[in-house]
mmCIF file of C-alpha atoms in Angstrom:
data_model
loop_
_atom_site.group_PDB
_atom_site.id
_atom_site.type_symbol
_atom_site.label_atom_id
_atom_site.label_comp_id
_atom_site.label_asym_id
_atom_site.label_seq_id
_atom_site.Cartn_x
_atom_site.Cartn_y
_atom_site.Cartn_z
ATOM 1 C CA MET A 201 171.945 167.638 90.083
ATOM 2 C CA SER A 202 174.760 166.249 87.920
ATOM 3 C CA GLU A 203 176.951 169.256 87.253
ATOM 4 C CA LEU A 204 180.681 169.902 86.891
ATOM 5 C CA TYR A 205 181.979 172.881 88.849
ATOM 6 C CA VAL A 206 185.271 174.339 87.588
ATOM 7 C CA LEU A 207 186.650 175.834 90.751
ATOM 8 C CA GLY A 208 189.421 178.360 91.342
ATOM 9 C CA THR A 209 191.622 177.839 94.396
ATOM 10 C CA PRO A 210 194.243 180.084 96.072
ATOM 11 C CA ILE A 211 197.589 180.533 94.336
ATOM 12 C CA GLY A 212 199.278 180.748 97.716
ATOM 13 C CA ASN A 213 197.413 182.448 100.536
ATOM 14 C CA LEU A 214 194.584 180.144 101.652
ATOM 15 C CA GLY A 215 192.636 183.179 102.817
ATOM 16 C CA ASP A 216 191.964 184.009 99.179
ATOM 17 C CA ILE A 217 189.514 181.155 98.697
ATOM 18 C CA THR A 218 185.969 182.386 98.151
ATOM 19 C CA LEU A 219 182.935 181.566 100.267
ATOM 20 C CA ARG A 220 181.255 180.189 97.161
ATOM 21 C CA ALA A 221 184.207 177.880 96.477
ATOM 22 C CA LEU A 222 184.074 176.515 100.026
ATOM 23 C CA GLU A 223 180.314 176.013 99.797
ATOM 24 C CA THR A 224 180.733 174.158 96.504
ATOM 25 C CA LEU A 225 183.479 171.876 97.855
ATOM 26 C CA LYS A 226 181.281 171.002 100.814
ATOM 27 C CA ASN A 227 178.208 170.242 98.729
ATOM 28 C CA VAL A 228 179.491 168.256 95.732
ATOM 29 C CA ASP A 229 179.654 164.469 95.771
ATOM 30 C CA PHE A 230 183.190 164.174 94.348
ATOM 31 C CA ILE A 231 186.215 166.421 93.926
ATOM 32 C CA ALA A 232 188.489 165.893 90.922
ATOM 33 C CA CYS A 233 191.910 167.468 91.156
ATOM 34 C CA GLU A 234 195.249 167.843 89.406
ATOM 35 C CA ASP A 235 197.114 166.416 92.420
ATOM 36 C CA THR A 236 195.104 164.658 95.113
ATOM 37 C CA ARG A 237 197.835 165.213 97.702
ATOM 38 C CA HIS A 238 197.916 168.950 97.076
ATOM 39 C CA THR A 239 194.135 169.389 97.115
ATOM 40 C CA LEU A 240 193.870 167.215 100.212
ATOM 41 C CA GLN A 241 195.963 169.764 102.111
ATOM 42 C CA LEU A 242 193.497 172.477 101.130
ATOM 43 C CA LEU A 243 190.501 170.355 102.115
ATOM 44 C CA ASN A 244 192.067 169.375 105.447
ATOM 45 C CA HIS A 245 192.705 173.028 106.242
ATOM 46 C CA PHE A 246 188.994 173.781 105.840
ATOM 47 C CA GLU A 247 187.900 170.444 107.357
ATOM 48 C CA ILE A 248 186.225 169.174 104.193
ATOM 49 C CA LYS A 249 186.084 165.445 103.463
ATOM 50 C CA LYS A 250 185.106 164.209 100.005
ATOM 51 C CA PRO A 251 186.123 161.357 97.673
ATOM 52 C CA LEU A 252 188.964 162.529 95.400
ATOM 53 C CA ILE A 253 189.600 161.721 91.736
ATOM 54 C CA SER A 254 192.975 162.286 90.054
ATOM 55 C CA CYS A 255 192.612 164.381 86.903
ATOM 56 C CA ARG A 256 195.998 165.675 85.745
ATOM 57 C CA ALA A 257 197.371 166.539 82.317
ATOM 58 C CA GLN A 258 198.700 163.004 81.797
ATOM 59 C CA ASN A 259 195.355 161.262 82.396
ATOM 60 C CA GLU A 260 192.836 164.042 81.762
ATOM 61 C CA LYS A 261 190.988 162.290 78.943
ATOM 62 C CA PHE A 262 190.689 159.007 80.864
ATOM 63 C CA ALA A 263 189.676 160.820 84.056
ATOM 64 C CA GLY A 264 187.199 162.903 82.078
ATOM 65 C CA GLU A 265 185.399 159.782 80.911
ATOM 66 C CA LYS A 266 185.260 158.554 84.498
ATOM 67 C CA ILE A 267 183.826 161.882 85.636
ATOM 68 C CA VAL A 268 181.208 161.817 82.864
ATOM 69 C CA LYS A 269 180.071 158.428 84.133
ATOM 70 C CA LEU A 270 179.599 159.902 87.611
ATOM 71 C CA LEU A 271 177.628 162.794 86.120
ATOM 72 C CA ASP A 272 175.510 160.322 84.136
ATOM 73 C CA GLU A 273 174.680 158.646 87.447
ATOM 74 C CA GLY A 274 173.453 161.951 88.880
ATOM 75 C CA HIS A 275 176.483 162.915 90.947
ATOM 76 C CA SER A 276 177.957 166.418 91.159
ATOM 77 C CA VAL A 277 181.710 166.959 90.715
ATOM 78 C CA ALA A 278 184.040 169.884 91.391
ATOM 79 C CA TYR A 279 187.358 170.200 89.583
ATOM 80 C CA ALA A 280 190.349 172.057 91.048
ATOM 81 C CA SER A 281 193.878 172.341 89.710
ATOM 82 C CA ASP A 282 196.814 172.701 92.115
ATOM 83 C CA ALA A 283 196.478 176.468 92.371
ATOM 84 C CA GLY A 284 194.552 179.227 90.638
ATOM 85 C CA THR A 285 191.885 178.774 87.993
ATOM 86 C CA PRO A 286 191.776 175.538 85.949
ATOM 87 C CA GLY A 287 192.378 175.895 82.217
ATOM 88 C CA ILE A 288 194.784 178.844 82.626
ATOM 89 C CA SER A 289 198.143 177.103 82.095
ATOM 90 C CA ASP A 290 196.640 174.269 84.143
ATOM 91 C CA PRO A 291 194.643 171.139 83.233
ATOM 92 C CA GLY A 292 190.894 171.497 82.906
ATOM 93 C CA ALA A 293 190.172 172.380 79.287
ATOM 94 C CA VAL A 294 190.125 168.767 78.088
ATOM 95 C CA LEU A 295 187.830 167.775 80.941
ATOM 96 C CA VAL A 296 185.409 170.608 80.169
ATOM 97 C CA ASP A 297 185.320 169.629 76.485
ATOM 98 C CA ILE A 298 184.482 166.025 77.339
ATOM 99 C CA VAL A 299 181.755 167.005 79.798
ATOM 100 C CA ARG A 300 180.190 169.514 77.419
ATOM 101 C CA GLU A 301 180.142 166.964 74.598
ATOM 102 C CA LYS A 302 178.021 164.754 76.835
ATOM 103 C CA ASN A 303 175.619 167.662 77.431
ATOM 104 C CA HIS A 304 176.295 168.053 81.133
ATOM 105 C CA LYS A 305 176.227 171.511 82.655
ATOM 106 C CA VAL A 306 179.590 173.162 83.461
ATOM 107 C CA ILE A 307 179.520 175.897 86.097
ATOM 108 C CA PRO A 308 182.454 178.266 86.751
ATOM 109 C CA ILE A 309 183.350 179.096 90.347
ATOM 110 C CA PRO A 310 185.663 182.115 89.935
ATOM 111 C CA GLY A 311 188.887 182.300 91.852
ATOM 112 C CA PRO A 312 192.430 183.678 91.866
ATOM 113 C CA SER A 313 194.984 183.474 89.066
ATOM 114 C CA ALA A 314 198.576 184.679 88.947
ATOM 115 C CA PHE A 315 197.765 186.369 85.631
ATOM 116 C CA ALA A 316 195.053 188.613 87.086
ATOM 117 C CA THR A 317 196.867 189.103 90.396
ATOM 118 C CA LEU A 318 200.019 190.506 88.797
ATOM 119 C CA THR A 319 198.174 192.526 86.158
ATOM 120 C CA SER A 320 196.181 194.317 88.858
ATOM 121 C CA VAL A 321 199.309 195.902 90.343
ATOM 122 C CA VAL A 322 201.526 196.702 87.341
ATOM 123 C CA GLY A 323 200.058 200.151 86.778
ATOM 124 C CA SER A 324 199.968 199.942 82.976
ATOM 125 C CA GLY A 325 198.328 197.788 80.393
ATOM 126 C CA GLY A 326 196.423 199.195 77.490
ATOM 127 C CA LYS A 327 193.415 197.968 75.578
ATOM 128 C CA THR A 328 194.987 194.644 74.611
ATOM 129 C CA LEU A 329 196.719 192.237 76.981
ATOM 130 C CA ILE A 330 198.062 188.892 75.750
ATOM 131 C CA PHE A 331 198.276 185.917 78.089
ATOM 132 C CA GLU A 332 200.974 183.552 76.869
ATOM 133 C CA GLY A 333 201.517 181.291 79.882
ATOM 134 C CA PHE A 334 204.605 179.065 79.824
ATOM 135 C CA LEU A 335 206.951 179.290 76.849
ATOM 136 C CA SER A 336 208.942 176.431 75.364
ATOM 137 C CA PRO A 337 211.875 175.298 77.537
ATOM 138 C CA LYS A 338 213.985 175.179 74.358
ATOM 139 C CA ALA A 339 216.140 178.302 74.102
ATOM 140 C CA GLY A 340 215.639 178.922 70.388
ATOM 141 C CA LYS A 341 211.854 178.521 70.436
ATOM 142 C CA ARG A 342 211.567 180.588 73.610
ATOM 143 C CA LYS A 343 213.514 183.555 72.250
ATOM 144 C CA SER A 344 211.734 183.384 68.900
ATOM 145 C CA ARG A 345 208.344 183.558 70.607
ATOM 146 C CA VAL A 346 209.473 186.411 72.875
ATOM 147 C CA LYS A 347 210.529 188.340 69.768
ATOM 148 C CA GLU A 348 207.114 187.749 68.179
ATOM 149 C CA LEU A 349 205.287 188.914 71.299
ATOM 150 C CA LEU A 350 207.395 192.054 71.634
ATOM 151 C CA ALA A 351 206.796 192.850 67.974
ATOM 152 C CA THR A 352 203.016 192.999 68.524
ATOM 153 C CA GLY A 353 203.470 196.157 70.568
ATOM 154 C CA ASP A 354 200.906 194.871 73.082
ATOM 155 C CA ALA A 355 201.435 194.029 76.738
ATOM 156 C CA PHE A 356 201.718 190.341 77.591
ATOM 157 C CA VAL A 357 202.106 188.010 80.564
ATOM 158 C CA ILE A 358 204.352 184.963 80.773
ATOM 159 C CA TYR A 359 204.667 182.315 83.476
ATOM 160 C CA GLU A 360 208.108 180.924 84.247
ATOM 161 C CA SER A 361 209.898 178.578 86.623
ATOM 162 C CA PRO A 362 212.846 179.546 88.862
ATOM 163 C CA PHE A 363 215.106 177.445 86.624
ATOM 164 C CA ARG A 364 214.536 179.542 83.498
ATOM 165 C CA ILE A 365 213.464 182.985 84.739
ATOM 166 C CA THR A 366 216.917 184.525 84.233
ATOM 167 C CA LYS A 367 217.112 183.104 80.699
ATOM 168 C CA LEU A 368 213.705 184.569 79.882
ATOM 169 C CA LEU A 369 214.723 187.981 81.218
ATOM 170 C CA ALA A 370 217.949 187.775 79.201
ATOM 171 C CA ASP A 371 215.942 187.146 76.026
ATOM 172 C CA ILE A 372 213.677 190.136 76.647
ATOM 173 C CA SER A 373 216.629 192.380 77.498
ATOM 174 C CA ASP A 374 218.568 191.299 74.404
ATOM 175 C CA ILE A 375 215.671 192.209 72.116
ATOM 176 C CA GLU A 376 214.243 195.313 73.820
ATOM 177 C CA SER A 377 216.308 196.346 76.823
ATOM 178 C CA GLU A 378 214.180 199.410 77.658
ATOM 179 C CA ARG A 379 210.774 197.688 77.651
ATOM 180 C CA LYS A 380 209.094 197.975 81.050
ATOM 181 C CA VAL A 381 208.875 194.686 82.929
ATOM 182 C CA VAL A 382 207.163 193.736 86.199
ATOM 183 C CA VAL A 383 208.073 190.425 87.825
ATOM 184 C CA GLY A 384 205.886 188.785 90.467
ATOM 185 C CA ARG A 385 207.515 186.038 92.511
ATOM 186 C CA GLU A 386 205.611 183.832 94.961
ATOM 187 C CA LEU A 387 202.477 185.955 94.576
ATOM 188 C CA THR A 388 200.237 186.069 97.690
ATOM 189 C CA LYS A 389 202.704 183.875 99.602
ATOM 190 C CA LEU A 390 204.902 184.696 102.599
ATOM 191 C CA HIS A 391 207.909 185.707 100.488
ATOM 192 C CA GLU A 392 205.976 187.587 97.805
ATOM 193 C CA GLU A 393 208.124 189.915 95.726
ATOM 194 C CA ILE A 394 207.027 192.345 93.011
ATOM 195 C CA ILE A 395 209.748 194.319 91.232
ATOM 196 C CA SER A 396 209.599 196.592 88.200
ATOM 197 C CA GLY A 397 212.014 198.344 85.884
ATOM 198 C CA THR A 398 213.376 198.107 82.382
ATOM 199 C CA ALA A 399 214.098 194.664 80.964
ATOM 200 C CA LYS A 400 217.815 195.325 81.349
ATOM 201 C CA GLU A 401 217.478 196.431 84.985
ATOM 202 C CA ILE A 402 215.396 193.400 85.939
ATOM 203 C CA PHE A 403 217.751 191.011 84.154
ATOM 204 C CA ASN A 404 220.763 192.539 85.950
ATOM 205 C CA ASP A 405 218.968 192.102 89.278
ATOM 206 C CA PHE A 406 218.167 188.431 88.778
ATOM 207 C CA SER A 407 221.459 187.507 87.130
ATOM 208 C CA SER A 408 223.268 188.772 90.241
ATOM 209 C CA ARG A 409 221.259 186.597 92.660
ATOM 210 C CA GLN A 410 222.997 183.558 94.100
ATOM 211 C CA SER A 411 219.800 181.516 94.268
ATOM 212 C CA ILE A 412 216.315 181.921 92.846
ATOM 213 C CA LYS A 413 213.253 180.211 94.278
ATOM 214 C CA GLY A 414 209.515 180.340 93.681
ATOM 215 C CA GLU A 415 207.130 180.547 90.751
ATOM 216 C CA PHE A 416 207.033 183.604 88.510
ATOM 217 C CA ALA A 417 204.549 185.683 86.550
ATOM 218 C CA VAL A 418 206.114 188.297 84.265
ATOM 219 C CA PHE A 419 204.296 191.318 82.814
ATOM 220 C CA ILE A 420 205.886 192.996 79.799
ATOM 221 C CA SER A 421 204.403 196.382 78.958
ATOM 222 C CA GLY A 422 203.150 197.291 75.518
ATOM 223 C CA ILE A 423 204.789 200.081 73.534
ATOM 224 C CA LYS A 424 201.360 201.211 72.352
ATOM 225 C CA ARG A 425 200.445 202.040 75.938
ATOM 226 C CA ILE A 426 203.739 203.867 76.454
ATOM 227 C CA LYS A 427 203.154 206.035 73.364
ATOM 228 C CA ILE A 428 199.614 206.920 74.486
ATOM 229 C CA SER A 429 200.914 207.937 77.937
ATOM 230 C CA GLU A 430 203.593 210.128 76.353
ATOM 231 C CA GLU A 431 201.032 211.829 74.110
ATOM 232 C CA ILE A 432 198.784 212.597 77.104
ATOM 233 C CA THR A 433 201.747 214.044 79.021
ATOM 234 C CA ASP A 434 202.848 216.194 76.063
ATOM 235 C CA ASN A 435 199.315 217.561 75.579
ATOM 236 C CA ASN A 436 199.072 218.468 79.258
ATOM 237 C CA LEU A 437 202.377 220.308 79.104
ATOM 238 C CA GLU A 438 201.287 222.224 76.002
ATOM 239 C CA GLY A 439 198.040 223.206 77.709
#
């Protein structure tokens, strides 16, 4: 059947791929991917051989039309970004829009994401959690958006590169130095690191490092959650 499978892949540890994802990759006719070289490594590891189609941010609309043609011909296609779940700070949304407009079925194959992975171990959250993804690389826009997010009072998650992580932490610390922050570096990989503390403490840690490597997910706690926790503690003490 001509269907598009939007497939989550490991963010680091290949053991995190699901049985359903492997079954899908083995059974589809074509595999579209953000970077054919990257996905080929994954397929080689699991001894899967399929025709590959490049579908990255720069050519997603063109590739989407090509994939629709394959679906029109009755072929099945899986789409995988470099790591994690497509459409979450990765290509995939444009492709899905194009395929849906042509009335082809789109099937999600759930998988890992740095957003969910980090959030699961921070120990605090609240009712509302904002996923922001990557901020602007421009200093003024970045700090302005950080200020807006902090002002909501809700927890939020940001992705950042090793080249700007210290600048991001400096922005957070400058605005609200006591806000709780949890940083995940190289999640699920060999050199995974998860550290927590106030924004000021985390900034001081990273600003003192001689070199910084890896990809980052940053969880910033919400003040609404902090206030609720304090109220529960005070009530317990009064009781």
